[in-house]
Each structure stands twice: as C-alpha cells, then as structure tokens.
PDB file of C-alpha atoms in Angstrom:
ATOM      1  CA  UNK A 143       1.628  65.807 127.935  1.00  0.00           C
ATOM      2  CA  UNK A 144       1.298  69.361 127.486  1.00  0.00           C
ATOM      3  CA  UNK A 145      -1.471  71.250 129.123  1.00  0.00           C
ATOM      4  CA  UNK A 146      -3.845  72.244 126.036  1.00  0.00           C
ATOM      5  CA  UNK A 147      -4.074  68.183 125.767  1.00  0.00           C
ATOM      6  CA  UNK A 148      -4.868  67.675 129.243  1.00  0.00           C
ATOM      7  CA  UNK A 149      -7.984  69.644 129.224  1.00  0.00           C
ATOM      8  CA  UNK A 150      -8.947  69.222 125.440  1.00  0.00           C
ATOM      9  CA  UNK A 151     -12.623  69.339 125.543  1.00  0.00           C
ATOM     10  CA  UNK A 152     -12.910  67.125 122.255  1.00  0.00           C
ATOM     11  CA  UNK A 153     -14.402  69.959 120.142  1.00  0.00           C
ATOM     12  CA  UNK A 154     -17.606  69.296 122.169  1.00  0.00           C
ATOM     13  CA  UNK A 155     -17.998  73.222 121.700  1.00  0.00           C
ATOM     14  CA  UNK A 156     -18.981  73.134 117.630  1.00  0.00           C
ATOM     15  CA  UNK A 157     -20.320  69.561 118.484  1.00  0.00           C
ATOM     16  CA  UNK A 158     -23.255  70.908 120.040  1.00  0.00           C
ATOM     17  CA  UNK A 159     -23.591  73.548 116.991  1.00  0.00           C
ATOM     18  CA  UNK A 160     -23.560  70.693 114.414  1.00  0.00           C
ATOM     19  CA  UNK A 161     -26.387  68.802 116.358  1.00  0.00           C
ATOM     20  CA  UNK A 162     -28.214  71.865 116.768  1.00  0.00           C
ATOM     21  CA  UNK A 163     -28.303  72.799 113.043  1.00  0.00           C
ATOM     22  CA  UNK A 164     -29.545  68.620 112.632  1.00  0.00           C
ATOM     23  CA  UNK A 165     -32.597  69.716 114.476  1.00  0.00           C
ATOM     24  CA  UNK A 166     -33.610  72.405 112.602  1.00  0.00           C
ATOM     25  CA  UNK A 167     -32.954  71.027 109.616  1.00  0.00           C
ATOM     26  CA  UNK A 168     -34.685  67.966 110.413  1.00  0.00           C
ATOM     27  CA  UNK A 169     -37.331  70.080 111.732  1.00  0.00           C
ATOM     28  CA  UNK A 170     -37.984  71.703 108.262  1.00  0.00           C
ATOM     29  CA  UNK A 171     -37.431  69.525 106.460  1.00  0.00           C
ATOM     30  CA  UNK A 172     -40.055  66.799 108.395  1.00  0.00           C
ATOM     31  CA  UNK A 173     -42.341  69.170 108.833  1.00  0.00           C
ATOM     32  CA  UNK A 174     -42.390  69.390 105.071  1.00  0.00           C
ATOM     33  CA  UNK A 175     -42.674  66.092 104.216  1.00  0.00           C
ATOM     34  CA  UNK A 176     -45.936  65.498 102.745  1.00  0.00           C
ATOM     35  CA  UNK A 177     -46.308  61.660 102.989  1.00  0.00           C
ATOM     36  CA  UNK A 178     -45.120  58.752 103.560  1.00  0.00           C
ATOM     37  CA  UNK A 179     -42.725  58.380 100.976  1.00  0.00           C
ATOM     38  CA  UNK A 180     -40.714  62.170 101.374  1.00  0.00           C
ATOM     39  CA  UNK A 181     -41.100  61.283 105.270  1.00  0.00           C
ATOM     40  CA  UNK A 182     -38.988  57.935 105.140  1.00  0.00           C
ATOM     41  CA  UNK A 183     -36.861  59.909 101.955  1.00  0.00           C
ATOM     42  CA  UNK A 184     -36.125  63.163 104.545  1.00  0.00           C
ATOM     43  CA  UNK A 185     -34.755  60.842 107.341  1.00  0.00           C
ATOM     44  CA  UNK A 186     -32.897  58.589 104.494  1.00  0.00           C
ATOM     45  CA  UNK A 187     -31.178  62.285 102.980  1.00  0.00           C
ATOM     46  CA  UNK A 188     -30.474  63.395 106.965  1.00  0.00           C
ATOM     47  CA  UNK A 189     -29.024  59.656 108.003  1.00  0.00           C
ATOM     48  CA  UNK A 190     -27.262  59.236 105.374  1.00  0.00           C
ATOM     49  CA  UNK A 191     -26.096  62.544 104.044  1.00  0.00           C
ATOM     50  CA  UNK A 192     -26.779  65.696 106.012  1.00  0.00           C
ATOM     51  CA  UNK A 193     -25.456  64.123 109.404  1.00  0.00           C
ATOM     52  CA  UNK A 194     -22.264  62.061 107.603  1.00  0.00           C
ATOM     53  CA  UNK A 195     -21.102  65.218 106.304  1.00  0.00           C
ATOM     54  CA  UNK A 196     -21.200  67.563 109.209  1.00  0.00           C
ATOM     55  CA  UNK A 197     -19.570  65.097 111.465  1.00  0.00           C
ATOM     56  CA  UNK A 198     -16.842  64.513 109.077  1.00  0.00           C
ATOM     57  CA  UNK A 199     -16.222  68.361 108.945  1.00  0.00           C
ATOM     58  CA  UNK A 200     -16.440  68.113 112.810  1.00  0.00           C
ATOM     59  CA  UNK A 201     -13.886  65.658 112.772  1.00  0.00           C
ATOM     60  CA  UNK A 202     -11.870  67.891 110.724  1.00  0.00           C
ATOM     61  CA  UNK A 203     -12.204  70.963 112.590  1.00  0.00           C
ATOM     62  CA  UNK A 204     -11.333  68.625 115.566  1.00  0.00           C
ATOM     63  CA  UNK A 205      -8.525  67.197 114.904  1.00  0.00           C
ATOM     64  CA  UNK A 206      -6.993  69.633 111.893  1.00  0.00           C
ATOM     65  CA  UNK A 207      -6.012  71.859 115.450  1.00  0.00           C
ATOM     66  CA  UNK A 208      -2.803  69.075 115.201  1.00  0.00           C
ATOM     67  CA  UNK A 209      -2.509  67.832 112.253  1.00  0.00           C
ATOM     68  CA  UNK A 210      -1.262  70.701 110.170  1.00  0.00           C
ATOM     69  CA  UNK A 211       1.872  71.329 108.564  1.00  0.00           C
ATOM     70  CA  UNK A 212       2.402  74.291 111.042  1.00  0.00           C
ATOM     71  CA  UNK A 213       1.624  72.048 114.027  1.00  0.00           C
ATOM     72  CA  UNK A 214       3.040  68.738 112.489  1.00  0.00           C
ATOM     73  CA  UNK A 215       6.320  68.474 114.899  1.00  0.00           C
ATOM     74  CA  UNK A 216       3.676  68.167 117.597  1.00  0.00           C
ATOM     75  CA  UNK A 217       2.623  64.419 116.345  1.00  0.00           C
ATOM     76  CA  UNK A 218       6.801  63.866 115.468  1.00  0.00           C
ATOM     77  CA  UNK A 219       7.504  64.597 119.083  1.00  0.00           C
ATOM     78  CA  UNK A 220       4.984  62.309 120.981  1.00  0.00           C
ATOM     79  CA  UNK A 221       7.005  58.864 122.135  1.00  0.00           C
ATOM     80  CA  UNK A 222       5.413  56.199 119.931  1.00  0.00           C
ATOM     81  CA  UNK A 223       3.123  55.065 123.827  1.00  0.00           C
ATOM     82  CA  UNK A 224       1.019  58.164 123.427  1.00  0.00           C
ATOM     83  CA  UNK A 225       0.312  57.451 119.426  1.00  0.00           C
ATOM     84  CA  UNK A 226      -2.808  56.388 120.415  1.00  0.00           C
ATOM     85  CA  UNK A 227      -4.038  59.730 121.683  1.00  0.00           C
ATOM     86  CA  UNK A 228      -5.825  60.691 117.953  1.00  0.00           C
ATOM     87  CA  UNK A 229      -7.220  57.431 117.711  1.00  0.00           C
ATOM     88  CA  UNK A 230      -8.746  57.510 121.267  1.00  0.00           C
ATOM     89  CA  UNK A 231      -9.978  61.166 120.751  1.00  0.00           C
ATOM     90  CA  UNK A 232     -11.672  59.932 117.574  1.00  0.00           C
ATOM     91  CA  UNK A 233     -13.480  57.013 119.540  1.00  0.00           C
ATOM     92  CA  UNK A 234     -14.724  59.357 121.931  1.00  0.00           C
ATOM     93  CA  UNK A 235     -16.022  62.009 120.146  1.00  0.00           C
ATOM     94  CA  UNK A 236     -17.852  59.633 117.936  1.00  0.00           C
ATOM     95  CA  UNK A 237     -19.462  58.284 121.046  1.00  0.00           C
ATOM     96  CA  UNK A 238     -20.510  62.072 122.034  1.00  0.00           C
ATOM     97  CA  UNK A 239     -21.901  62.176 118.704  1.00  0.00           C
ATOM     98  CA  UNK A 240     -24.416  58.891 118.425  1.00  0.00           C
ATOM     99  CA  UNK A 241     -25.199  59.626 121.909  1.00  0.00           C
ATOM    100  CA  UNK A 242     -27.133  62.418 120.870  1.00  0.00           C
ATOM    101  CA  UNK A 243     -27.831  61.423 117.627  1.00  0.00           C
ATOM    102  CA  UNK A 244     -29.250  57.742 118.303  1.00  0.00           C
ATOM    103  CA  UNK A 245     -32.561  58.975 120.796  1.00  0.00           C
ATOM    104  CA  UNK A 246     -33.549  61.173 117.244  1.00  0.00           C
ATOM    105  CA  UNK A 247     -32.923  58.510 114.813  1.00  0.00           C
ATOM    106  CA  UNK A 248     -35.022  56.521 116.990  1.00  0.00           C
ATOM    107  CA  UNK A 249     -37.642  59.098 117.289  1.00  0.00           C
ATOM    108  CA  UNK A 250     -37.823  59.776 113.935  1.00  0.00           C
ATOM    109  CA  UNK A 251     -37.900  56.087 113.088  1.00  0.00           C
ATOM    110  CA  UNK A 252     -40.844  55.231 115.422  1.00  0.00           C
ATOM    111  CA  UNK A 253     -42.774  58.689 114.601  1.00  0.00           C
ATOM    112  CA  UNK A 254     -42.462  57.313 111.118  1.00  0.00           C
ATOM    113  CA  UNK A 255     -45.910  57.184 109.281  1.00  0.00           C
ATOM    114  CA  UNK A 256     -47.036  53.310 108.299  1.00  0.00           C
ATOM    115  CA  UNK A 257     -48.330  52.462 105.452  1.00  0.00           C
ATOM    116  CA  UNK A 258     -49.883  49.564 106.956  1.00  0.00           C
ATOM    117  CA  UNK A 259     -51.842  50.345 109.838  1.00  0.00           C
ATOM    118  CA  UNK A 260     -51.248  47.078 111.796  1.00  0.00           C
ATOM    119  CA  UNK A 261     -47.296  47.670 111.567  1.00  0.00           C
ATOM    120  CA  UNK A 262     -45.857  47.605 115.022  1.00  0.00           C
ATOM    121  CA  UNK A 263     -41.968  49.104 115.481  1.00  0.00           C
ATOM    122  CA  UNK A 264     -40.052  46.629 117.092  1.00  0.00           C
ATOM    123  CA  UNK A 265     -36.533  45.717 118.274  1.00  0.00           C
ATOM    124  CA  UNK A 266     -35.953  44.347 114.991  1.00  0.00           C
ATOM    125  CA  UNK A 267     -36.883  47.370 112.852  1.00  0.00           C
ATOM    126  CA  UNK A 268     -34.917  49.768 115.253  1.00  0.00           C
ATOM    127  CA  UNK A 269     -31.385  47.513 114.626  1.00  0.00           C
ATOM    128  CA  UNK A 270     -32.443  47.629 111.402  1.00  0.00           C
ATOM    129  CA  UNK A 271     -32.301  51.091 111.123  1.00  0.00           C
ATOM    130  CA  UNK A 272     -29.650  51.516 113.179  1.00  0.00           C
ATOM    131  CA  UNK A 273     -27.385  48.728 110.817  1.00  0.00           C
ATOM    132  CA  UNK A 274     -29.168  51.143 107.751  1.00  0.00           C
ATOM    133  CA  UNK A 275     -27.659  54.784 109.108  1.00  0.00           C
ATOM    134  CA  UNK A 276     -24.615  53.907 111.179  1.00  0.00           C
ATOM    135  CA  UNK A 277     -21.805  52.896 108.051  1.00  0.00           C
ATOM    136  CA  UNK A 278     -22.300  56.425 106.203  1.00  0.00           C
ATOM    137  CA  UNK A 279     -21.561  58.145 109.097  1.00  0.00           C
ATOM    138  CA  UNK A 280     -18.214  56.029 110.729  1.00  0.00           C
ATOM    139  CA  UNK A 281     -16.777  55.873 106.821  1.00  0.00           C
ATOM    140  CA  UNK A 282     -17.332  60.005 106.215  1.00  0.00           C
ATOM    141  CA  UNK A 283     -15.590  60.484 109.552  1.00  0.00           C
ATOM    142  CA  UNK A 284     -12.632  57.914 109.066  1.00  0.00           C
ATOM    143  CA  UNK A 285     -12.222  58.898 105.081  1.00  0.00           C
ATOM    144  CA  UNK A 286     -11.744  62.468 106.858  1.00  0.00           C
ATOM    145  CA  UNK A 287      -9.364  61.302 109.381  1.00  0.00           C
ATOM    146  CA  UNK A 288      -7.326  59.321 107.136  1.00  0.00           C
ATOM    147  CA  UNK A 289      -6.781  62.181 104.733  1.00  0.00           C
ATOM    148  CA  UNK A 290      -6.407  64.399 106.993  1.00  0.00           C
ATOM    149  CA  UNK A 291      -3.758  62.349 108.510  1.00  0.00           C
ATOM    150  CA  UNK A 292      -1.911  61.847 104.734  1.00  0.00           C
ATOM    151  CA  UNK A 293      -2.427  65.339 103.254  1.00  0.00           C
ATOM    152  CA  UNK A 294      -2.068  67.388 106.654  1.00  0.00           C
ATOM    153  CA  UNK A 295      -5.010  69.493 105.215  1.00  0.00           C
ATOM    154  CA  UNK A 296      -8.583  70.342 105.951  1.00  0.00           C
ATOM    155  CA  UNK A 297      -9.524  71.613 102.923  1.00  0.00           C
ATOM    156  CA  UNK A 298      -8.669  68.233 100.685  1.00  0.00           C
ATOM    157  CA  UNK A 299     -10.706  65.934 102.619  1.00  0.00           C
ATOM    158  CA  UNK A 300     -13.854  68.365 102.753  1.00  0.00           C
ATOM    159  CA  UNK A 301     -13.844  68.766  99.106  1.00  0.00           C
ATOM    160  CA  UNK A 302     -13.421  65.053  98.424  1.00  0.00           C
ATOM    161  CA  UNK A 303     -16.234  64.088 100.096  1.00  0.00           C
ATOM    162  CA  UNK A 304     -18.625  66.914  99.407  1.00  0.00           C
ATOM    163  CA  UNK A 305     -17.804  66.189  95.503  1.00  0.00           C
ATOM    164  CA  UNK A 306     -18.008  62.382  96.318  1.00  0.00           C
ATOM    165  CA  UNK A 307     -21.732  63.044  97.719  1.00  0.00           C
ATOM    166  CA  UNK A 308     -22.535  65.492  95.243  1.00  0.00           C
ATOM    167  CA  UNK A 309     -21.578  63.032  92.498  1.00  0.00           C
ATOM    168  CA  UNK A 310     -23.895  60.298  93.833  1.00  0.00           C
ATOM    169  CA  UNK A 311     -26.931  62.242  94.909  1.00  0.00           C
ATOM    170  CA  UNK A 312     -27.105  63.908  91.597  1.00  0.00           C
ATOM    171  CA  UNK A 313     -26.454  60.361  89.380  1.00  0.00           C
ATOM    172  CA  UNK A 314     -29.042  58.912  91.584  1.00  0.00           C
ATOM    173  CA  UNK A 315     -26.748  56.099  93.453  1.00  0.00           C
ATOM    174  CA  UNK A 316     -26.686  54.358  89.795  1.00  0.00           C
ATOM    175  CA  UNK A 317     -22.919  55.167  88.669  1.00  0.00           C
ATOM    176  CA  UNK A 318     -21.534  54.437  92.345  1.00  0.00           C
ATOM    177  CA  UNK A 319     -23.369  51.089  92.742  1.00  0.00           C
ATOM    178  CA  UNK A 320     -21.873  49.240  96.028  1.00  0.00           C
ATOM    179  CA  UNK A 321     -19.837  52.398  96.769  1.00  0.00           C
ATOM    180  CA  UNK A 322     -22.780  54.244  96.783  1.00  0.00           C
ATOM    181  CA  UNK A 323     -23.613  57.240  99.941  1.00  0.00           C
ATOM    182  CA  UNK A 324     -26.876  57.387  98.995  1.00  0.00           C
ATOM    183  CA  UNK A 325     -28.150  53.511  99.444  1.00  0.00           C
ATOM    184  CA  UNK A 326     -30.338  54.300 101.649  1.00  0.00           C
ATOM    185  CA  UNK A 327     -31.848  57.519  99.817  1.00  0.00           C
ATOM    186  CA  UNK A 328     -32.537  56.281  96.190  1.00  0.00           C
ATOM    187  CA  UNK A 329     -32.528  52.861  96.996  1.00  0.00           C
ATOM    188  CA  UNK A 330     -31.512  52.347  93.185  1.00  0.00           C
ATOM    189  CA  UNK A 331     -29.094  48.847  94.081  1.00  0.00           C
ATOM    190  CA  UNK A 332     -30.811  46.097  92.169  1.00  0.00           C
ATOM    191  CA  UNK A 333     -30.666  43.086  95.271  1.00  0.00           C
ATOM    192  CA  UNK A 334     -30.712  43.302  98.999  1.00  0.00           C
ATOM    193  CA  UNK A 335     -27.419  41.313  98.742  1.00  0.00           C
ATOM    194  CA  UNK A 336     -25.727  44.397  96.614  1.00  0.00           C
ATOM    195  CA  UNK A 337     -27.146  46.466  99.632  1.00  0.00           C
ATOM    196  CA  UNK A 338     -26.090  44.485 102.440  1.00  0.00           C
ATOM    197  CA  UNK A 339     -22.465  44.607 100.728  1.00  0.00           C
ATOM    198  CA  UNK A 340     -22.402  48.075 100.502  1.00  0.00           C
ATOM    199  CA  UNK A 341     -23.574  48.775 104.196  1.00  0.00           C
ATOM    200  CA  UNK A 342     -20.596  45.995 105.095  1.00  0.00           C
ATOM    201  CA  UNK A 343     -18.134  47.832 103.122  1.00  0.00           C
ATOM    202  CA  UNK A 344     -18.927  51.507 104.198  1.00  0.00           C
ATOM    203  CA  UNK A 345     -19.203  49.952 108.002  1.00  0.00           C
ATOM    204  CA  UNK A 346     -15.988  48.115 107.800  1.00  0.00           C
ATOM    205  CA  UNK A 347     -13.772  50.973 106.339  1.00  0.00           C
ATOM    206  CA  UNK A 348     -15.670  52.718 109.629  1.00  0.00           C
ATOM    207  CA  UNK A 349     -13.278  50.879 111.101  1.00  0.00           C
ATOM    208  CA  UNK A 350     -10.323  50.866 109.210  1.00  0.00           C
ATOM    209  CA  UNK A 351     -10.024  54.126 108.839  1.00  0.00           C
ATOM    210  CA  UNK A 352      -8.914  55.480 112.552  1.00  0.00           C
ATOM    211  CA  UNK A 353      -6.841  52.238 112.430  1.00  0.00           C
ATOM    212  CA  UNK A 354      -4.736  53.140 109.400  1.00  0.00           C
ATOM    213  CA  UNK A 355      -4.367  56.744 110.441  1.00  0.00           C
ATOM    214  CA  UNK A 356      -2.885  55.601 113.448  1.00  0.00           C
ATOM    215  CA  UNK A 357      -0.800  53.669 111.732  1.00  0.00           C
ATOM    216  CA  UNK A 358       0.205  56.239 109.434  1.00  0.00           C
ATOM    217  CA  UNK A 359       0.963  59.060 112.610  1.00  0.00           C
ATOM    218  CA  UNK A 360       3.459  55.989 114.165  1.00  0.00           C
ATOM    219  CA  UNK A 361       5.284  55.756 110.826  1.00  0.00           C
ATOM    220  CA  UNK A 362       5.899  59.184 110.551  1.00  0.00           C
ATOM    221  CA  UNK A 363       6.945  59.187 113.586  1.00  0.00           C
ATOM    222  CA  UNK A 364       9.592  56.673 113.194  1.00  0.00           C
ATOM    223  CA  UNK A 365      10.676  57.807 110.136  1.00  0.00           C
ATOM    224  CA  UNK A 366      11.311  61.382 111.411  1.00  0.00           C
ATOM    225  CA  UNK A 367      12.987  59.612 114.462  1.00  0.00           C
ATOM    226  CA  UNK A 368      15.565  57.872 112.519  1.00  0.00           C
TER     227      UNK A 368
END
C-alpha cells in the first residue's frame, strides 16, 4: 500500500471546516427564528438540506483525490483484496461526521420550543428525529460516491444534486413526492405512510450506494485486468 494511503487522514482537515460553517449557519439562522414554527423549519432546512449537501461535497473532495481520470490506474492497480479500501474510508468518515453532528441535532432537538407546555423530550422523540434527519444525509453522500465512482468527476455529481435540491425546495416537495429531499422541510406528502416510504427509500439507497460503488471499482478492475 503506498505511503500517502497509509497515513490518509480521511479529509478530516476540510471535515472540521464543513462542521464549522454548520455552526454558524445554524447559529444565524436559529437565532433568527422567530417562533416555533421557523425554529422546527431552520433545523428541518439544516437536517435535511444544508448538512446533506456539504457532506456530499466532502465526500467528493475526499475521495475525487483517487478517483479521477488522471489518478484512475491507481484503483486498476489495487489486487481485487484491497477493493474494499473506498468503501471502508467512506464508513469511517461518515462516522467522523454524525459523531459531531448527532450531540447538535440533539441539542437543537431538545432546545426546541413546545408548543405544548407539558411536552417532555424523550427517547422516543430523539429516535424519531434521528430516523427523520439521518436518510438525506447517507443518500446525498452515496448518490455522490456512486457517481463519482461512474463518471470519474467531481463536478457531475455536485451539480446533480445541487439542481436535484434546488428543484425540490423551490416546487415545494410537491413534484418530487416520495423522492422528495425536502420531506422533512415542507412536509407537503399527503400520509405518514408516503413519508415513512420516502425516509425508507432515501435510508436504504444510504446503503446501497457505497455497496454498488464498490462493486463498480472491482469490475473495472477486472475488466482492465483481462
């Protein structure tokens, strides 16, 4: 394994950068939250938006470092044991990532204001959450990894998904329906069933994702090989 590998630090250097500009934006934009409704709207746009986005463009700064046309013959000359390496790099800086992120979401979630004054936050309403914010991020960063596994570009996957979000957040989560990345946000999908499937599906490609980029590296790899 060549050196550069060895001591990879797992981009934990624009890591911290990202999470830093989360606090200040959530700092604004809390701070200007009037009531209760922009309060619970602000951590909605910063769950399931703000922080999707700018860990999918982490992941992309991350991992674009190999998977570039220039540096392609790296990934073509790995034996097919050490395939893995992306997909483990990918599971820990995820990890990194909610490690920080979780202790805010939680903060944010039990600093919440109440509309009813007897409302206690519980186990329950912090999995809740938790089940609520978690999909948009894992599907932004695996739709990132995936493409940028097929197109062997940065800029592709970036603009997919900042058109993708655009698209949504502008037509109110209405045209998207159960693809929608703002669920959470507008709250426009017509049953808690329609939600629950679209939290599912966004979780599940979460997982899928890393999976069929791996998949994708080992192919290439045996392709080039024969």
């Amino acid at each position: 394994m060549p050196v550069r590998l060895r001591w990879d630090l797992y981009g934990l250097g624009p890591f911290f950068v990202a999470f830093a500009v989360i606090q200040i934006l959530s700092i604004i934009f809390l701070y200007a939250a009037p009531n209760t409704d922009s309060w619970r709207q602000t951590v909605f746009f910063l769950f399931d938006l703000v922080i999707p986005l700018l860990f999918s463009s982490l992941v992309l700064f991350v991992f674009s470092r190999d998977i570039t046309p220039k540096n392609i013959s790296f990934l073509f000359s790995l034996p097919l044991k050490m395939g893995s390496f992306i997909l483990l790099r990918y599971i820990r800086l995820f990890l990194f990532w909610w490690l920080l992120c979780i202790p805010f979401l939680l903060a944010c979630y039990g600093s919440m204001p109440q509309t009813d004054s007897a409302a206690v936050i519980n186990v329950g309403h912090i999995l809740s959450a938790a089940f609520a914010f978690l999909p948009n991020t894992l599907c932004f960063a695996a739709v990132s990894l995936l493409l940028l596994t097929v197109t062997k570009s940065t800029f592709s996957p970036f603009i997919l998904l900042f058109g993708v979000s655009t698209f949504d957040f502008c037509t109110f989560g209405k045209i998207l329906g159960v693809f929608s990345v703002t669920a959470n946000y507008y709250t426009e999908l017509k049953s808690t069933d329609l939600f629950f499937a679209n939290r599912l599906l966004f979780l599940c490609f979460g997982f899928i994702g890393p999976i069929l980029s791996y998949i994708k590296m080992k192919t290439d790899y045996i392709r080039n090989k024969g």
